[in-house]
PDB file of C-alpha atoms in Angstrom:
ATOM      1  CA  UNK X  21      32.942  21.231 -17.031  1.00 59.00           C
ATOM      2  CA  UNK X  22      31.037  18.094 -16.092  1.00 72.00           C
ATOM      3  CA  UNK X  23      29.070  16.289 -18.748  1.00 94.00           C
ATOM      4  CA  UNK X  24      26.350  15.482 -16.179  1.00 96.00           C
ATOM      5  CA  UNK X  25      24.315  17.342 -13.570  1.00 97.00           C
ATOM      6  CA  UNK X  26      23.126  15.898 -10.287  1.00 98.00           C
ATOM      7  CA  UNK X  27      19.362  15.911  -9.792  1.00 98.00           C
ATOM      8  CA  UNK X  28      18.113  15.245  -6.282  1.00 98.00           C
ATOM      9  CA  UNK X  29      14.358  15.383  -5.887  1.00 98.00           C
ATOM     10  CA  UNK X  30      11.388  13.683  -4.280  1.00 98.00           C
ATOM     11  CA  UNK X  31       9.360  11.607  -6.727  1.00 98.00           C
ATOM     12  CA  UNK X  32       6.040  10.173  -5.562  1.00 97.00           C
ATOM     13  CA  UNK X  33       7.192  10.503  -1.964  1.00 96.00           C
ATOM     14  CA  UNK X  34      10.605   8.880  -2.439  1.00 97.00           C
ATOM     15  CA  UNK X  35      13.912  10.732  -2.408  1.00 98.00           C
ATOM     16  CA  UNK X  36      15.953  10.077  -5.546  1.00 98.00           C
ATOM     17  CA  UNK X  37      19.273  11.309  -6.839  1.00 98.00           C
ATOM     18  CA  UNK X  38      20.679  10.712 -10.309  1.00 98.00           C
ATOM     19  CA  UNK X  39      23.344  12.120 -12.594  1.00 98.00           C
ATOM     20  CA  UNK X  40      21.818  13.098 -15.928  1.00 98.00           C
ATOM     21  CA  UNK X  41      22.801  14.995 -19.037  1.00 97.00           C
ATOM     22  CA  UNK X  42      21.877  18.687 -18.673  1.00 97.00           C
ATOM     23  CA  UNK X  43      19.504  18.454 -21.660  1.00 97.00           C
ATOM     24  CA  UNK X  44      17.439  15.586 -20.157  1.00 98.00           C
ATOM     25  CA  UNK X  45      13.815  16.613 -19.854  1.00 98.00           C
ATOM     26  CA  UNK X  46      11.661  15.685 -16.880  1.00 99.00           C
ATOM     27  CA  UNK X  47       9.505  13.097 -18.638  1.00 98.00           C
ATOM     28  CA  UNK X  48      12.576  11.244 -19.932  1.00 98.00           C
ATOM     29  CA  UNK X  49      14.126  11.449 -16.458  1.00 98.00           C
ATOM     30  CA  UNK X  50      11.138   9.751 -14.827  1.00 98.00           C
ATOM     31  CA  UNK X  51      10.658   7.242 -17.654  1.00 98.00           C
ATOM     32  CA  UNK X  52      14.253   6.181 -18.323  1.00 97.00           C
ATOM     33  CA  UNK X  53      16.277   7.078 -15.256  1.00 98.00           C
ATOM     34  CA  UNK X  54      13.617   6.186 -12.687  1.00 98.00           C
ATOM     35  CA  UNK X  55      11.753   3.566 -14.777  1.00 98.00           C
ATOM     36  CA  UNK X  56       8.369   5.145 -14.041  1.00 97.00           C
ATOM     37  CA  UNK X  57       6.819   4.632 -17.455  1.00 96.00           C
ATOM     38  CA  UNK X  58       3.280   5.789 -16.700  1.00 95.00           C
ATOM     39  CA  UNK X  59       3.921   9.286 -18.022  1.00 95.00           C
ATOM     40  CA  UNK X  60       3.616   9.250 -21.786  1.00 95.00           C
ATOM     41  CA  UNK X  61       5.513  11.141 -24.446  1.00 95.00           C
ATOM     42  CA  UNK X  62       3.314  12.539 -27.184  1.00 93.00           C
ATOM     43  CA  UNK X  63       4.150  15.517 -29.338  1.00 93.00           C
ATOM     44  CA  UNK X  64       7.385  16.503 -27.535  1.00 94.00           C
ATOM     45  CA  UNK X  65       6.438  20.163 -28.066  1.00 95.00           C
ATOM     46  CA  UNK X  66       4.297  20.792 -24.970  1.00 94.00           C
ATOM     47  CA  UNK X  67       1.062  20.880 -26.912  1.00 94.00           C
ATOM     48  CA  UNK X  68      -0.740  17.570 -26.292  1.00 95.00           C
ATOM     49  CA  UNK X  69      -0.510  17.157 -22.503  1.00 95.00           C
ATOM     50  CA  UNK X  70       0.365  13.441 -22.604  1.00 96.00           C
ATOM     51  CA  UNK X  71       3.538  14.116 -20.602  1.00 97.00           C
ATOM     52  CA  UNK X  72       1.800  16.074 -17.822  1.00 98.00           C
ATOM     53  CA  UNK X  73       3.607  15.742 -14.490  1.00 98.00           C
ATOM     54  CA  UNK X  74       3.214  17.691 -11.247  1.00 98.00           C
ATOM     55  CA  UNK X  75       6.263  19.669 -10.138  1.00 99.00           C
ATOM     56  CA  UNK X  76       6.012  21.386  -6.767  1.00 98.00           C
ATOM     57  CA  UNK X  77       2.226  21.017  -6.903  1.00 97.00           C
ATOM     58  CA  UNK X  78       1.812  22.579 -10.344  1.00 97.00           C
ATOM     59  CA  UNK X  79       1.025  20.677 -13.528  1.00 97.00           C
ATOM     60  CA  UNK X  80       3.803  21.016 -16.097  1.00 98.00           C
ATOM     61  CA  UNK X  81       4.615  19.558 -19.476  1.00 98.00           C
ATOM     62  CA  UNK X  82       7.346  17.024 -18.747  1.00 98.00           C
ATOM     63  CA  UNK X  83       8.752  17.396 -22.250  1.00 98.00           C
ATOM     64  CA  UNK X  84       9.370  21.136 -21.752  1.00 98.00           C
ATOM     65  CA  UNK X  85      10.864  21.063 -18.252  1.00 98.00           C
ATOM     66  CA  UNK X  86      14.454  20.012 -17.748  1.00 98.00           C
ATOM     67  CA  UNK X  87      15.116  17.385 -15.101  1.00 98.00           C
ATOM     68  CA  UNK X  88      17.611  19.808 -13.552  1.00 98.00           C
ATOM     69  CA  UNK X  89      14.720  22.203 -12.880  1.00 98.00           C
ATOM     70  CA  UNK X  90      13.244  19.573 -10.550  1.00 98.00           C
ATOM     71  CA  UNK X  91      16.398  19.520  -8.420  1.00 98.00           C
ATOM     72  CA  UNK X  92      15.321  20.097  -4.824  1.00 98.00           C
ATOM     73  CA  UNK X  93      11.669  19.899  -5.813  1.00 99.00           C
ATOM     74  CA  UNK X  94       8.761  17.522  -5.487  1.00 99.00           C
ATOM     75  CA  UNK X  95       7.636  15.530  -8.528  1.00 99.00           C
ATOM     76  CA  UNK X  96       4.434  13.528  -8.836  1.00 98.00           C
ATOM     77  CA  UNK X  97       3.747  11.184 -11.725  1.00 97.00           C
ATOM     78  CA  UNK X  98       0.708   9.075 -12.487  1.00 96.00           C
ATOM     79  CA  UNK X  99       2.248   6.300 -10.376  1.00 95.00           C
ATOM     80  CA  UNK X 100       1.923   8.575  -7.339  1.00 95.00           C
ATOM     81  CA  UNK X 101      -1.785   9.257  -7.795  1.00 93.00           C
ATOM     82  CA  UNK X 102      -2.654   6.462  -5.378  1.00 87.00           C
ATOM     83  CA  UNK X 103      -0.539   5.721  -2.332  1.00 78.00           C
ATOM     84  CA  UNK X 104      -2.354   2.485  -1.484  1.00 78.00           C
ATOM     85  CA  UNK X 105      -1.177   0.534  -4.515  1.00 79.00           C
ATOM     86  CA  UNK X 106      -4.797   0.312  -5.659  1.00 90.00           C
ATOM     87  CA  UNK X 107      -6.296   2.633  -8.220  1.00 93.00           C
ATOM     88  CA  UNK X 108      -7.561   5.999  -7.003  1.00 95.00           C
ATOM     89  CA  UNK X 109     -11.212   7.002  -7.052  1.00 96.00           C
ATOM     90  CA  UNK X 110     -10.504   9.167 -10.095  1.00 97.00           C
ATOM     91  CA  UNK X 111      -8.882   6.259 -11.932  1.00 96.00           C
ATOM     92  CA  UNK X 112     -11.879   4.096 -10.989  1.00 96.00           C
ATOM     93  CA  UNK X 113     -14.251   6.694 -12.450  1.00 97.00           C
ATOM     94  CA  UNK X 114     -12.218   6.755 -15.666  1.00 96.00           C
ATOM     95  CA  UNK X 115     -12.605   2.970 -15.883  1.00 96.00           C
ATOM     96  CA  UNK X 116     -16.314   3.082 -15.080  1.00 96.00           C
ATOM     97  CA  UNK X 117     -17.001   5.764 -17.691  1.00 96.00           C
ATOM     98  CA  UNK X 118     -14.643   4.175 -20.276  1.00 94.00           C
ATOM     99  CA  UNK X 119     -12.657   7.409 -20.407  1.00 94.00           C
ATOM    100  CA  UNK X 120      -9.327   5.729 -21.141  1.00 88.00           C
ATOM    101  CA  UNK X 121      -9.823   4.121 -24.537  1.00 87.00           C
ATOM    102  CA  UNK X 122      -6.389   4.072 -26.245  1.00 90.00           C
ATOM    103  CA  UNK X 123      -4.679   5.334 -23.068  1.00 90.00           C
ATOM    104  CA  UNK X 124      -2.234   7.745 -24.673  1.00 93.00           C
ATOM    105  CA  UNK X 125      -3.697  10.833 -22.990  1.00 94.00           C
ATOM    106  CA  UNK X 126      -4.886   9.116 -19.820  1.00 95.00           C
ATOM    107  CA  UNK X 127      -1.939   9.678 -17.427  1.00 96.00           C
ATOM    108  CA  UNK X 128      -1.734  13.375 -18.256  1.00 96.00           C
ATOM    109  CA  UNK X 129      -5.495  13.731 -18.194  1.00 97.00           C
ATOM    110  CA  UNK X 130      -5.697  12.059 -14.768  1.00 97.00           C
ATOM    111  CA  UNK X 131      -3.054  14.318 -13.212  1.00 97.00           C
ATOM    112  CA  UNK X 132      -4.712  17.389 -14.721  1.00 98.00           C
ATOM    113  CA  UNK X 133      -8.135  16.272 -13.482  1.00 98.00           C
ATOM    114  CA  UNK X 134      -6.749  15.529 -10.021  1.00 97.00           C
ATOM    115  CA  UNK X 135      -5.248  19.026  -9.868  1.00 97.00           C
ATOM    116  CA  UNK X 136      -8.608  20.497 -10.873  1.00 98.00           C
ATOM    117  CA  UNK X 137     -10.415  18.581  -8.125  1.00 98.00           C
ATOM    118  CA  UNK X 138      -7.858  19.732  -5.556  1.00 97.00           C
ATOM    119  CA  UNK X 139      -8.483  23.359  -6.564  1.00 97.00           C
ATOM    120  CA  UNK X 140     -12.236  23.133  -7.122  1.00 98.00           C
ATOM    121  CA  UNK X 141     -14.244  20.508  -5.238  1.00 97.00           C
ATOM    122  CA  UNK X 142     -17.390  21.068  -7.315  1.00 98.00           C
ATOM    123  CA  UNK X 143     -16.466  22.138 -10.844  1.00 98.00           C
ATOM    124  CA  UNK X 144     -19.165  22.596 -13.455  1.00 98.00           C
ATOM    125  CA  UNK X 145     -18.919  20.666 -16.709  1.00 98.00           C
ATOM    126  CA  UNK X 146     -17.804  23.888 -18.399  1.00 98.00           C
ATOM    127  CA  UNK X 147     -15.072  24.416 -15.798  1.00 98.00           C
ATOM    128  CA  UNK X 148     -13.932  20.808 -16.257  1.00 98.00           C
ATOM    129  CA  UNK X 149     -13.736  21.251 -20.035  1.00 97.00           C
ATOM    130  CA  UNK X 150     -11.784  24.496 -19.680  1.00 98.00           C
ATOM    131  CA  UNK X 151      -9.319  23.005 -17.188  1.00 98.00           C
ATOM    132  CA  UNK X 152      -8.539  19.933 -19.284  1.00 97.00           C
ATOM    133  CA  UNK X 153      -8.503  21.848 -22.578  1.00 95.00           C
ATOM    134  CA  UNK X 154      -4.694  21.665 -22.747  1.00 94.00           C
ATOM    135  CA  UNK X 155      -4.805  17.869 -22.836  1.00 95.00           C
ATOM    136  CA  UNK X 156      -5.681  16.308 -26.177  1.00 93.00           C
ATOM    137  CA  UNK X 157      -7.775  13.171 -26.565  1.00 91.00           C
ATOM    138  CA  UNK X 158      -8.504  11.860 -30.018  1.00 87.00           C
ATOM    139  CA  UNK X 159     -10.649   8.899 -28.959  1.00 85.00           C
ATOM    140  CA  UNK X 160     -13.372   9.945 -26.555  1.00 77.00           C
ATOM    141  CA  UNK X 161     -14.533  13.352 -27.698  1.00 80.00           C
ATOM    142  CA  UNK X 162     -13.975  14.310 -24.046  1.00 92.00           C
ATOM    143  CA  UNK X 163     -17.541  13.454 -22.985  1.00 95.00           C
ATOM    144  CA  UNK X 164     -16.556  10.304 -21.066  1.00 95.00           C
ATOM    145  CA  UNK X 165     -13.604  12.142 -19.502  1.00 97.00           C
ATOM    146  CA  UNK X 166     -15.815  15.009 -18.324  1.00 98.00           C
ATOM    147  CA  UNK X 167     -18.329  12.435 -17.017  1.00 98.00           C
ATOM    148  CA  UNK X 168     -15.586  10.653 -15.061  1.00 98.00           C
ATOM    149  CA  UNK X 169     -14.271  13.856 -13.490  1.00 98.00           C
ATOM    150  CA  UNK X 170     -17.791  14.971 -12.596  1.00 98.00           C
ATOM    151  CA  UNK X 171     -18.506  11.518 -11.128  1.00 98.00           C
ATOM    152  CA  UNK X 172     -15.399  11.717  -8.935  1.00 98.00           C
ATOM    153  CA  UNK X 173     -16.280  15.217  -7.779  1.00 98.00           C
ATOM    154  CA  UNK X 174     -19.748  14.079  -6.731  1.00 97.00           C
ATOM    155  CA  UNK X 175     -18.404  10.979  -4.950  1.00 96.00           C
ATOM    156  CA  UNK X 176     -15.841  13.028  -3.023  1.00 95.00           C
ATOM    157  CA  UNK X 177     -18.623  15.338  -1.869  1.00 94.00           C
ATOM    158  CA  UNK X 178     -20.694  12.404  -0.630  1.00 91.00           C
ATOM    159  CA  UNK X 179     -22.939  11.965  -3.651  1.00 77.00           C
ATOM    160  CA  UNK X 180     -23.346   8.999  -5.947  1.00 66.00           C
TER     161      UNK X 180
END
C-alpha cells in the first residue's frame, strides 16, 4: 500500500496535483503543499472557523476535511477571493470598518461573508450575525464585521 495519495484539484482557478499523506487535512494541504498561507489554523477542532475554505462552493472547516476529499473538486481559499490581484470590495469594507484587528479570524470570516452575500444579496444584520456565528472573533465583538458585510451588500446593490 502506498504511503501517499494523489490529490488533483482546482485551487483558486489553477489545476494542481500533489502526493500527500492520507491524513493531511485540507488547510495543511493549501498552506504547506501549495504555500497559500492565507487560510489560518486556529483550534484544529472545527470550532473557531479560522480555517474556513470553500470546497465545491460550500464553506468547510479546512482542519476537518482531508485533502483527499478535495480530489477532483474545486477549492477556494482567501487568496482566490479577488481575481484581479487587488483586494475585493468585501476586503475593502473590512479595512474601512476596521473589522480585521488581529487578523486571526479574518480569512475565514471573509470567505464565510462572501458565501453569505452570494446566497443573499440583501441580508439583515440578524441574518449576517446568524450566518457568521460559526466563526469566532475575540477582538471586534462582531459589530465592525457586521458593519463591513452590510456595507458591501449595500455597495453591491448600488447603494453607498
